[in-house]
DNA sequence: GGTGCCATGTAACGAGTTACATGATTTG
DNA sequence: CAAATCATGTAACTCGTTACATGGCACC
């Protein structure tokens, strides 16, 4: 029954934090938190909870009137699965899925203009994202039980700052496609 | 026919850099370069080239003896597709898929011990990865036509350094699960 | 009470991985 | 030449997404 993958634990974790939640709640919450560095589609947040109910890790309660929404809560087994996952040791394999970096990697096959544009756009995009994170950070600052959200968010902030420095540095060096 | 996705361009880009390559060559090359921040399975590097041949973006030549390997080269259309992609502007959406960060995000649902172990392990793992990158950086330094590989690799280095600082900082603060 | 947006769900598709399977080459 | 390893390929499955579809709710 180890059909639990990372998405499963994200859902378990989100439900744990929200207490009782619909798929819609999960999506909204994710979009403003964990989704910043680990994105997934809305549809997954409808499909995955159903699976977890099958596994006995979530309870489902459907409203009898109105939108007849499905409300999920953690079962004891779900709580246990989540903490077991947290107890499991993790190596550091991480991926940075960034189209801009990929294009830089292959930039020798394109034009100088494309490279210059890429650099400019990346600086702009990361600057914009940094602003978004700063806004969220201020909002979080007031809430004492959001330390872990805040810590992870802080990582996002650092990443954006680093990216801006990285691309700005390339701009300064005026990297050339051909020598 | 815009069934080209990111994987397609990675394959096109790798073939462009290698000149003529088998799927095995692509995998080997990727594992030591772009695979560090954008990983994919070996099987993809057999399936995707076949698709690109259908699209007329790669040429396929199969050896008549020995291992009867399939050797791929870029067609003019393939070259064009690659540079068109490079010319297309990109917003900065990037994802950091890092299990350690996820666990931190949900750490409030686990034990203090789990959190402490997580932090220790992450510092160790990122330190190890940093060493790997440093080794590669030295190897690349001698090769003048690897500026873009080097630039992208440098980003990997910065990321690992930042991660080490981030997790070390958490260790110093002795982050607690319960207040 | 009609219009437009919010919320919810699913079916079909496509991409990527795991696991399987096998042949070639090297090395002792 | 036997064993180990390198290299190559594919079939089946799982996951996640896109696109479709619809019903409730708020606001005028």
Short mmCIF file of C-alpha atoms (C1' of nucleotides) in Angstrom, two decimals:
data_model
loop_
_atom_site.label_atom_id
_atom_site.label_comp_id
_atom_site.label_asym_id
_atom_site.label_seq_id
_atom_site.Cartn_x
_atom_site.Cartn_y
_atom_site.Cartn_z
CA UNK A 1 0.00 0.00 0.00
CA UNK A 2 2.97 2.29 -0.48
CA UNK A 3 1.19 4.04 -3.34
CA UNK A 4 1.72 7.27 -1.51
CA UNK A 5 3.76 9.79 -3.40
CA UNK A 6 4.77 13.34 -2.77
CA UNK A 7 1.39 14.68 -3.86
CA UNK A 8 -0.27 12.44 -1.31
CA UNK A 9 1.73 13.97 1.50
CA UNK A 10 1.13 17.47 0.30
CA UNK A 11 -2.60 16.81 0.46
CA UNK A 12 -2.32 15.18 3.89
CA UNK A 13 -0.24 18.10 5.09
CA UNK A 14 -2.64 20.69 3.78
CA UNK A 15 -5.64 18.96 5.31
CA UNK A 16 -3.74 18.73 8.58
CA UNK A 17 -3.21 22.46 8.55
CA UNK A 18 -6.74 23.40 7.45
CA UNK A 19 -8.59 20.98 9.72
CA UNK A 20 -11.56 20.37 7.42
CA UNK A 21 -11.30 21.35 3.81
CA UNK A 22 -12.79 20.96 0.36
CA UNK A 23 -10.67 20.43 -2.71
CA UNK A 24 -11.27 24.04 -3.53
CA UNK A 25 -9.91 25.10 -0.17
CA UNK A 26 -6.84 22.99 -0.76
CA UNK A 27 -6.21 24.63 -4.10
CA UNK A 28 -6.64 28.13 -2.71
CA UNK A 29 -4.36 27.40 0.21
CA UNK A 30 -1.73 25.74 -1.96
CA UNK A 31 -1.69 28.59 -4.44
CA UNK A 32 -0.66 30.93 -1.69
CA UNK A 33 1.87 28.75 0.01
CA UNK A 34 3.43 25.49 -1.02
CA UNK A 35 2.38 26.02 -4.63
CA UNK A 36 5.02 28.67 -5.03
CA UNK A 37 7.72 26.09 -5.14
CA UNK A 38 5.78 22.90 -5.86
CA UNK A 39 2.94 23.45 -8.24
CA UNK A 40 0.21 21.08 -9.35
CA UNK A 41 -3.06 21.35 -11.15
CA UNK A 42 -6.47 21.83 -9.64
CA UNK A 43 -7.60 18.47 -10.93
CA UNK A 44 -4.99 16.70 -8.82
CA UNK A 45 -6.55 18.16 -5.72
CA UNK A 46 -9.82 16.49 -6.60
CA UNK A 47 -8.34 13.16 -7.58
CA UNK A 48 -5.79 12.69 -4.84
CA UNK A 49 -8.12 13.14 -1.85
CA UNK A 50 -10.42 10.47 -3.31
CA UNK A 51 -7.49 8.07 -3.40
CA UNK A 52 -6.56 8.90 0.17
CA UNK A 53 -10.12 8.19 1.28
CA UNK A 54 -9.79 4.74 -0.30
CA UNK A 55 -6.62 4.21 1.68
CA UNK A 56 -8.39 5.21 4.87
CA UNK A 57 -6.20 8.22 5.41
CA UNK A 58 -8.90 10.85 4.95
CA UNK A 59 -12.54 11.04 5.99
CA UNK A 60 -15.04 12.34 3.49
CA UNK A 61 -18.28 14.07 4.42
CA UNK A 62 -20.54 15.32 1.65
CA UNK A 63 -22.96 18.17 2.18
CA UNK A 64 -26.56 17.14 1.65
CA UNK A 65 -27.72 20.37 0.10
CA UNK A 66 -26.35 23.38 -1.75
CA UNK A 67 -23.21 22.57 -3.60
CA UNK A 68 -22.98 19.13 -2.05
CA UNK A 69 -19.29 19.70 -1.53
CA UNK A 70 -16.97 17.04 -0.20
CA UNK A 71 -15.25 17.94 3.05
CA UNK A 72 -12.12 16.08 4.05
CA UNK A 73 -10.50 15.55 7.42
CA UNK A 74 -7.53 13.49 8.54
CA UNK A 75 -8.14 10.05 10.00
CA UNK A 76 -5.81 8.79 12.74
CA UNK A 77 -4.12 6.65 10.09
CA UNK A 78 -3.71 9.74 7.94
CA UNK A 79 -2.09 11.60 10.79
CA UNK A 80 0.20 8.65 11.33
CA UNK A 81 1.14 8.42 7.64
CA UNK A 82 2.02 12.10 7.64
CA UNK A 83 4.25 11.92 10.67
CA UNK A 84 5.89 8.73 9.45
CA UNK A 85 6.78 10.55 6.25
CA UNK A 86 8.19 13.42 8.25
CA UNK A 87 10.25 10.95 10.27
CA UNK A 88 11.72 9.38 7.14
CA UNK A 89 15.12 10.70 6.24
CA UNK A 90 15.55 12.58 3.02
CA UNK A 91 18.53 13.08 0.81
CA UNK A 92 18.89 16.46 -0.74
CA UNK A 93 17.99 15.80 -4.35
CA UNK A 94 16.31 18.91 -5.58
CA UNK A 95 15.38 20.18 -8.97
CA UNK A 96 15.23 23.74 -10.16
CA UNK A 97 12.77 23.68 -13.00
CA UNK A 98 13.36 27.03 -14.58
CA UNK A 99 12.83 27.53 -18.31
CA UNK A 100 15.08 30.57 -18.28
CA UNK A 101 18.01 28.54 -16.99
CA UNK A 102 17.39 25.91 -19.64
CA UNK A 103 17.45 28.50 -22.38
CA UNK A 104 20.67 29.90 -21.00
CA UNK A 105 22.10 26.42 -21.08
CA UNK A 106 21.36 26.14 -24.79
CA UNK A 107 21.90 29.79 -25.65
CA UNK A 108 24.86 29.03 -27.91
CA UNK A 109 22.35 27.73 -30.46
CA UNK A 110 20.42 30.99 -30.65
CA UNK A 111 20.99 34.63 -31.47
CA UNK A 112 22.72 37.26 -29.40
CA UNK A 113 19.46 39.18 -29.35
CA UNK A 114 17.62 36.20 -27.88
CA UNK A 115 20.21 35.95 -25.13
CA UNK A 116 20.03 39.64 -24.27
CA UNK A 117 16.24 39.50 -24.15
CA UNK A 118 16.34 36.41 -21.99
CA UNK A 119 18.57 38.09 -19.45
CA UNK A 120 16.44 41.22 -19.30
CA UNK A 121 13.21 39.24 -18.97
CA UNK A 122 14.59 37.02 -16.25
CA UNK A 123 15.68 39.95 -14.15
CA UNK A 124 12.24 41.48 -14.51
CA UNK A 125 10.39 38.27 -13.74
CA UNK A 126 12.41 37.43 -10.65
CA UNK A 127 12.09 40.98 -9.40
CA UNK A 128 8.34 40.71 -9.74
CA UNK A 129 8.25 37.41 -7.91
CA UNK A 130 10.40 38.80 -5.13
CA UNK A 131 7.88 41.58 -4.62
CA UNK A 132 5.08 39.02 -4.37
CA UNK A 133 6.96 37.08 -1.73
CA UNK A 134 7.72 40.24 0.25
CA UNK A 135 4.01 41.05 0.32
CA UNK A 136 3.16 37.59 1.58
CA UNK A 137 5.92 37.76 4.16
CA UNK A 138 4.40 40.88 5.67
CA UNK A 139 0.99 39.20 5.81
CA UNK A 140 2.44 36.13 7.53
CA UNK A 141 4.42 38.13 10.05
CA UNK A 142 1.32 38.70 12.19
CA UNK A 143 0.41 35.02 12.46
CA UNK A 144 2.42 33.20 15.12
CA UNK A 145 1.46 29.64 14.07
CA UNK A 146 2.86 30.05 10.59
CA UNK A 147 6.54 29.67 11.42
CA UNK A 148 7.08 26.87 8.93
CA UNK A 149 5.22 28.57 6.16
CA UNK A 150 7.40 31.56 6.91
CA UNK A 151 10.59 29.53 6.85
CA UNK A 152 9.79 27.96 3.50
CA UNK A 153 8.71 31.31 2.13
CA UNK A 154 11.98 32.74 3.25
CA UNK A 155 13.70 30.19 1.06
CA UNK A 156 11.65 31.46 -1.88
CA UNK A 157 12.79 34.97 -1.10
CA UNK A 158 16.42 33.96 -0.98
CA UNK A 159 16.06 32.12 -4.26
CA UNK A 160 14.62 35.14 -6.02
CA UNK A 161 17.32 37.40 -4.65
CA UNK A 162 19.97 34.98 -5.79
CA UNK A 163 18.40 34.72 -9.24
CA UNK A 164 18.33 38.47 -9.64
CA UNK A 165 21.99 38.66 -8.71
CA UNK A 166 22.86 35.82 -11.04
CA UNK A 167 21.14 37.28 -14.10
CA UNK A 168 22.29 40.81 -13.31
CA UNK A 169 25.80 39.52 -13.16
CA UNK A 170 25.41 37.99 -16.63
CA UNK A 171 24.07 41.30 -17.89
CA UNK A 172 27.08 43.12 -16.49
CA UNK A 173 29.45 40.70 -18.11
CA UNK A 174 27.64 41.11 -21.44
CA UNK A 175 27.80 37.44 -22.18
CA UNK A 176 28.26 36.77 -25.91
CA UNK A 177 26.82 33.98 -28.00
CA UNK A 178 29.89 33.88 -30.22
CA UNK A 179 33.34 34.67 -28.97
CA UNK B 1 1.95 20.32 -34.58
CA UNK B 2 2.93 22.26 -31.47
CA UNK B 3 3.30 19.03 -29.56
CA UNK B 4 6.76 20.19 -28.60
CA UNK B 5 7.27 20.48 -24.90
CA UNK B 6 10.22 21.28 -22.73
CA UNK B 7 11.62 17.77 -23.05
CA UNK B 8 11.58 18.12 -26.80
CA UNK B 9 13.76 21.20 -26.66
CA UNK B 10 16.12 19.63 -24.21
CA UNK B 11 16.64 16.77 -26.65
CA UNK B 12 17.04 19.14 -29.59
CA UNK B 13 19.50 21.21 -27.60
CA UNK B 14 21.53 18.20 -26.52
CA UNK B 15 21.70 16.86 -30.07
CA UNK B 16 22.75 20.30 -31.26
CA UNK B 17 25.63 20.27 -28.80
CA UNK B 18 26.72 16.69 -29.43
CA UNK B 19 26.44 16.75 -33.22
CA UNK B 20 25.49 13.13 -33.69
CA UNK B 21 24.31 11.16 -30.72
CA UNK B 22 22.58 8.01 -29.55
CA UNK B 23 19.99 8.01 -26.81
CA UNK B 24 22.66 6.64 -24.55
CA UNK B 25 24.93 9.58 -25.35
CA UNK B 26 22.10 11.94 -24.56
CA UNK B 27 21.53 10.35 -21.19
CA UNK B 28 25.20 10.43 -20.29
CA UNK B 29 25.55 14.03 -21.34
CA UNK B 30 22.37 15.08 -19.54
CA UNK B 31 23.38 13.38 -16.33
CA UNK B 32 26.46 15.53 -16.16
CA UNK B 33 24.90 18.81 -17.14
CA UNK B 34 21.31 19.83 -17.56
CA UNK B 35 20.12 16.83 -15.56
CA UNK B 36 21.35 18.44 -12.38
CA UNK B 37 18.51 20.87 -12.38
CA UNK B 38 16.06 19.25 -14.79
CA UNK B 39 16.01 15.52 -14.46
CA UNK B 40 14.23 12.94 -16.58
CA UNK B 41 14.37 9.21 -16.98
CA UNK B 42 16.44 7.27 -19.45
CA UNK B 43 13.35 5.95 -21.17
CA UNK B 44 12.32 9.49 -22.11
CA UNK B 45 15.53 9.87 -24.04
CA UNK B 46 14.56 6.89 -26.17
CA UNK B 47 10.95 7.90 -26.68
CA UNK B 48 11.33 11.59 -27.33
CA UNK B 49 13.88 11.37 -30.19
CA UNK B 50 11.54 8.97 -32.00
CA UNK B 51 8.78 11.57 -31.78
CA UNK B 52 11.09 14.27 -33.06
CA UNK B 53 12.01 12.10 -36.04
CA UNK B 54 8.29 11.85 -36.84
CA UNK B 55 8.10 15.61 -36.74
CA UNK B 56 11.03 15.91 -39.12
CA UNK B 57 13.19 17.66 -36.55
CA UNK B 58 15.77 14.91 -36.20
CA UNK B 59 17.41 12.53 -38.66
CA UNK B 60 17.78 8.94 -37.62
CA UNK B 61 20.52 6.65 -38.92
CA UNK B 62 20.67 3.11 -37.67
CA UNK B 63 23.89 1.14 -37.67
CA UNK B 64 23.70 -1.99 -39.79
CA UNK B 65 25.86 -4.15 -37.56
CA UNK B 66 27.02 -4.45 -33.97
CA UNK B 67 24.55 -2.86 -31.61
CA UNK B 68 22.46 -1.42 -34.44
CA UNK B 69 22.29 1.80 -32.52
CA UNK B 70 20.21 4.73 -33.66
CA UNK B 71 22.18 7.88 -34.26
CA UNK B 72 20.39 11.20 -34.32
CA UNK B 73 21.29 14.50 -35.91
CA UNK B 74 19.43 17.79 -36.21
CA UNK B 75 17.57 18.52 -39.43
CA UNK B 76 17.38 22.12 -40.66
CA UNK B 77 13.81 22.21 -39.32
CA UNK B 78 15.09 20.95 -36.00
CA UNK B 79 17.69 23.69 -35.87
CA UNK B 80 14.98 26.21 -36.70
CA UNK B 81 12.63 24.86 -34.01
CA UNK B 82 15.38 25.18 -31.44
CA UNK B 83 16.26 28.75 -32.29
CA UNK B 84 12.60 29.73 -32.49
CA UNK B 85 12.18 28.40 -28.97
CA UNK B 86 15.20 30.38 -27.83
CA UNK B 87 13.72 33.48 -29.45
CA UNK B 88 10.43 33.06 -27.62
CA UNK B 89 10.16 35.15 -24.50
CA UNK B 90 9.87 33.43 -21.16
CA UNK B 91 8.33 34.52 -17.94
CA UNK B 92 10.18 33.55 -14.82
CA UNK B 93 7.97 30.82 -13.42
CA UNK B 94 10.29 28.42 -11.73
CA UNK B 95 9.78 25.60 -9.35
CA UNK B 96 12.08 24.35 -6.64
CA UNK B 97 11.16 20.74 -6.19
CA UNK B 98 12.88 19.93 -2.96
CA UNK B 99 11.47 17.31 -0.62
CA UNK B 100 13.38 18.80 2.29
CA UNK B 101 11.66 22.14 1.87
CA UNK B 102 8.29 20.41 1.69
CA UNK B 103 8.96 18.60 4.93
CA UNK B 104 9.97 21.83 6.55
CA UNK B 105 6.74 23.34 5.36
CA UNK B 106 4.75 20.66 7.14
CA UNK B 107 7.12 20.19 10.05
CA UNK B 108 4.58 21.36 12.58
CA UNK B 109 2.83 18.01 12.15
CA UNK B 110 5.88 15.99 13.10
CA UNK B 111 8.22 15.58 16.01
CA UNK B 112 11.02 17.84 17.15
CA UNK B 113 13.43 15.02 16.51
CA UNK B 114 12.26 14.70 12.90
CA UNK B 115 12.83 18.40 12.38
CA UNK B 116 16.32 18.33 13.87
CA UNK B 117 17.27 15.35 11.72
CA UNK B 118 15.86 17.02 8.64
CA UNK B 119 17.97 20.09 9.17
CA UNK B 120 21.15 18.10 9.76
CA UNK B 121 20.55 15.90 6.73
CA UNK B 122 19.82 18.82 4.46
CA UNK B 123 23.01 20.59 5.40
CA UNK B 124 24.96 17.40 4.69
CA UNK B 125 23.23 16.71 1.39
CA UNK B 126 23.65 20.22 0.02
CA UNK B 127 27.26 20.28 1.10
CA UNK B 128 27.84 17.07 -0.81
CA UNK B 129 26.12 18.41 -3.90
CA UNK B 130 28.16 21.60 -3.70
CA UNK B 131 31.33 19.53 -3.77
CA UNK B 132 30.11 17.69 -6.87
CA UNK B 133 29.44 20.96 -8.65
CA UNK B 134 32.84 22.32 -7.68
CA UNK B 135 34.49 19.28 -9.22
CA UNK B 136 32.58 19.72 -12.44
CA UNK B 137 33.35 23.42 -12.49
CA UNK B 138 37.04 22.70 -12.45
CA UNK B 139 36.67 20.23 -15.31
CA UNK B 140 34.71 22.73 -17.38
CA UNK B 141 37.13 25.57 -16.78
CA UNK B 142 39.51 24.28 -19.42
CA UNK B 143 36.92 24.07 -22.18
CA UNK B 144 36.29 27.42 -23.86
CA UNK B 145 33.11 26.43 -25.72
CA UNK B 146 31.29 25.52 -22.54
CA UNK B 147 30.47 29.04 -21.36
CA UNK B 148 26.75 28.35 -21.13
CA UNK B 149 27.15 25.05 -19.39
CA UNK B 150 29.41 26.90 -17.00
CA UNK B 151 26.93 29.70 -16.47
CA UNK B 152 24.09 27.31 -15.70
CA UNK B 153 26.35 25.25 -13.47
CA UNK B 154 27.27 28.39 -11.60
CA UNK B 155 23.60 28.81 -10.80
CA UNK B 156 23.62 25.33 -9.31
CA UNK B 157 26.58 26.29 -7.16
CA UNK B 158 24.88 29.43 -5.92
CA UNK B 159 21.77 27.44 -5.13
CA UNK B 160 23.65 24.92 -3.03
CA UNK B 161 25.52 27.64 -1.17
CA UNK B 162 22.28 29.41 -0.46
CA UNK B 163 20.65 26.20 0.74
CA UNK B 164 23.49 25.48 3.10
CA UNK B 165 23.19 28.96 4.57
CA UNK B 166 19.43 28.63 4.83
CA UNK B 167 19.47 25.34 6.70
CA UNK B 168 22.44 26.32 8.84
CA UNK B 169 20.57 29.41 9.85
CA UNK B 170 17.61 27.26 10.95
CA UNK B 171 19.99 25.09 12.93
CA UNK B 172 21.43 28.13 14.68
CA UNK B 173 17.97 29.39 15.56
CA UNK B 174 17.04 25.98 16.93
CA UNK B 175 13.61 26.08 15.36
CA UNK B 176 11.01 24.41 17.57
CA UNK B 177 8.01 22.38 16.54
CA UNK B 178 5.99 23.59 19.51
CA UNK B 179 6.37 27.08 20.92
"C1'" DG C 1 -35.14 36.70 -12.47
"C1'" DG C 2 -31.36 37.06 -15.63
"C1'" DT C 3 -26.36 37.40 -16.14
"C1'" DG C 4 -21.91 36.51 -14.99
"C1'" DC C 5 -18.71 34.69 -12.05
"C1'" DC C 6 -17.55 31.28 -8.48
"C1'" DA C 7 -17.09 26.65 -7.35
"C1'" DT C 8 -17.00 21.76 -8.34
"C1'" DG C 9 -16.38 17.75 -10.75
"C1'" DT C 10 -14.83 14.27 -14.43
"C1'" DA C 11 -13.22 12.03 -18.76
"C1'" DA C 12 -9.80 11.63 -21.96
"C1'" DC C 13 -5.32 12.35 -23.08
"C1'" DG C 14 -0.27 12.64 -22.91
"C1'" DA C 15 3.99 12.50 -20.66
"C1'" DG C 16 7.29 10.19 -17.94
"C1'" DT C 17 8.64 6.32 -14.98
"C1'" DT C 18 9.38 1.47 -13.56
"C1'" DA C 19 10.24 -2.81 -14.67
"C1'" DC C 20 11.29 -6.02 -17.88
"C1'" DA C 21 14.06 -8.01 -21.46
"C1'" DT C 22 18.01 -8.80 -24.27
"C1'" DG C 23 22.20 -8.32 -27.04
"C1'" DA C 24 27.28 -6.54 -27.28
"C1'" DT C 25 31.52 -5.80 -25.47
"C1'" DT C 26 35.16 -6.19 -22.36
"C1'" DT C 27 37.99 -8.45 -19.00
"C1'" DG C 28 40.06 -12.04 -16.48
"C1'" DC D 1 35.14 -18.62 -23.16
"C1'" DA D 2 32.63 -17.35 -18.97
"C1'" DA D 3 31.20 -13.66 -16.24
"C1'" DA D 4 30.36 -9.12 -15.57
"C1'" DT D 5 29.14 -4.95 -17.18
"C1'" DC D 6 27.76 -1.78 -20.70
"C1'" DA D 7 24.34 -0.41 -23.84
"C1'" DT D 8 19.82 -0.49 -25.88
"C1'" DG D 9 15.11 -0.97 -26.33
"C1'" DT D 10 10.01 -1.51 -25.15
"C1'" DA D 11 5.49 -2.46 -22.70
"C1'" DA D 12 2.66 -1.40 -19.07
"C1'" DC D 13 1.37 1.60 -15.79
"C1'" DT D 14 0.84 5.83 -13.02
"C1'" DC D 15 0.52 10.46 -12.57
"C1'" DG D 16 -0.86 14.93 -13.76
"C1'" DT D 17 -2.81 17.98 -17.04
"C1'" DT D 18 -6.17 19.99 -20.45
"C1'" DA D 19 -10.50 20.46 -21.77
"C1'" DC D 20 -15.03 19.90 -21.02
"C1'" DA D 21 -19.30 20.31 -18.45
"C1'" DT D 22 -22.49 22.04 -15.13
"C1'" DG D 23 -24.78 23.86 -11.08
"C1'" DG D 24 -24.88 27.31 -7.27
"C1'" DC D 25 -24.57 32.00 -5.76
"C1'" DA D 26 -24.37 37.01 -5.76
"C1'" DC D 27 -25.51 41.15 -7.68
"C1'" DC D 28 -28.05 44.19 -10.61
#
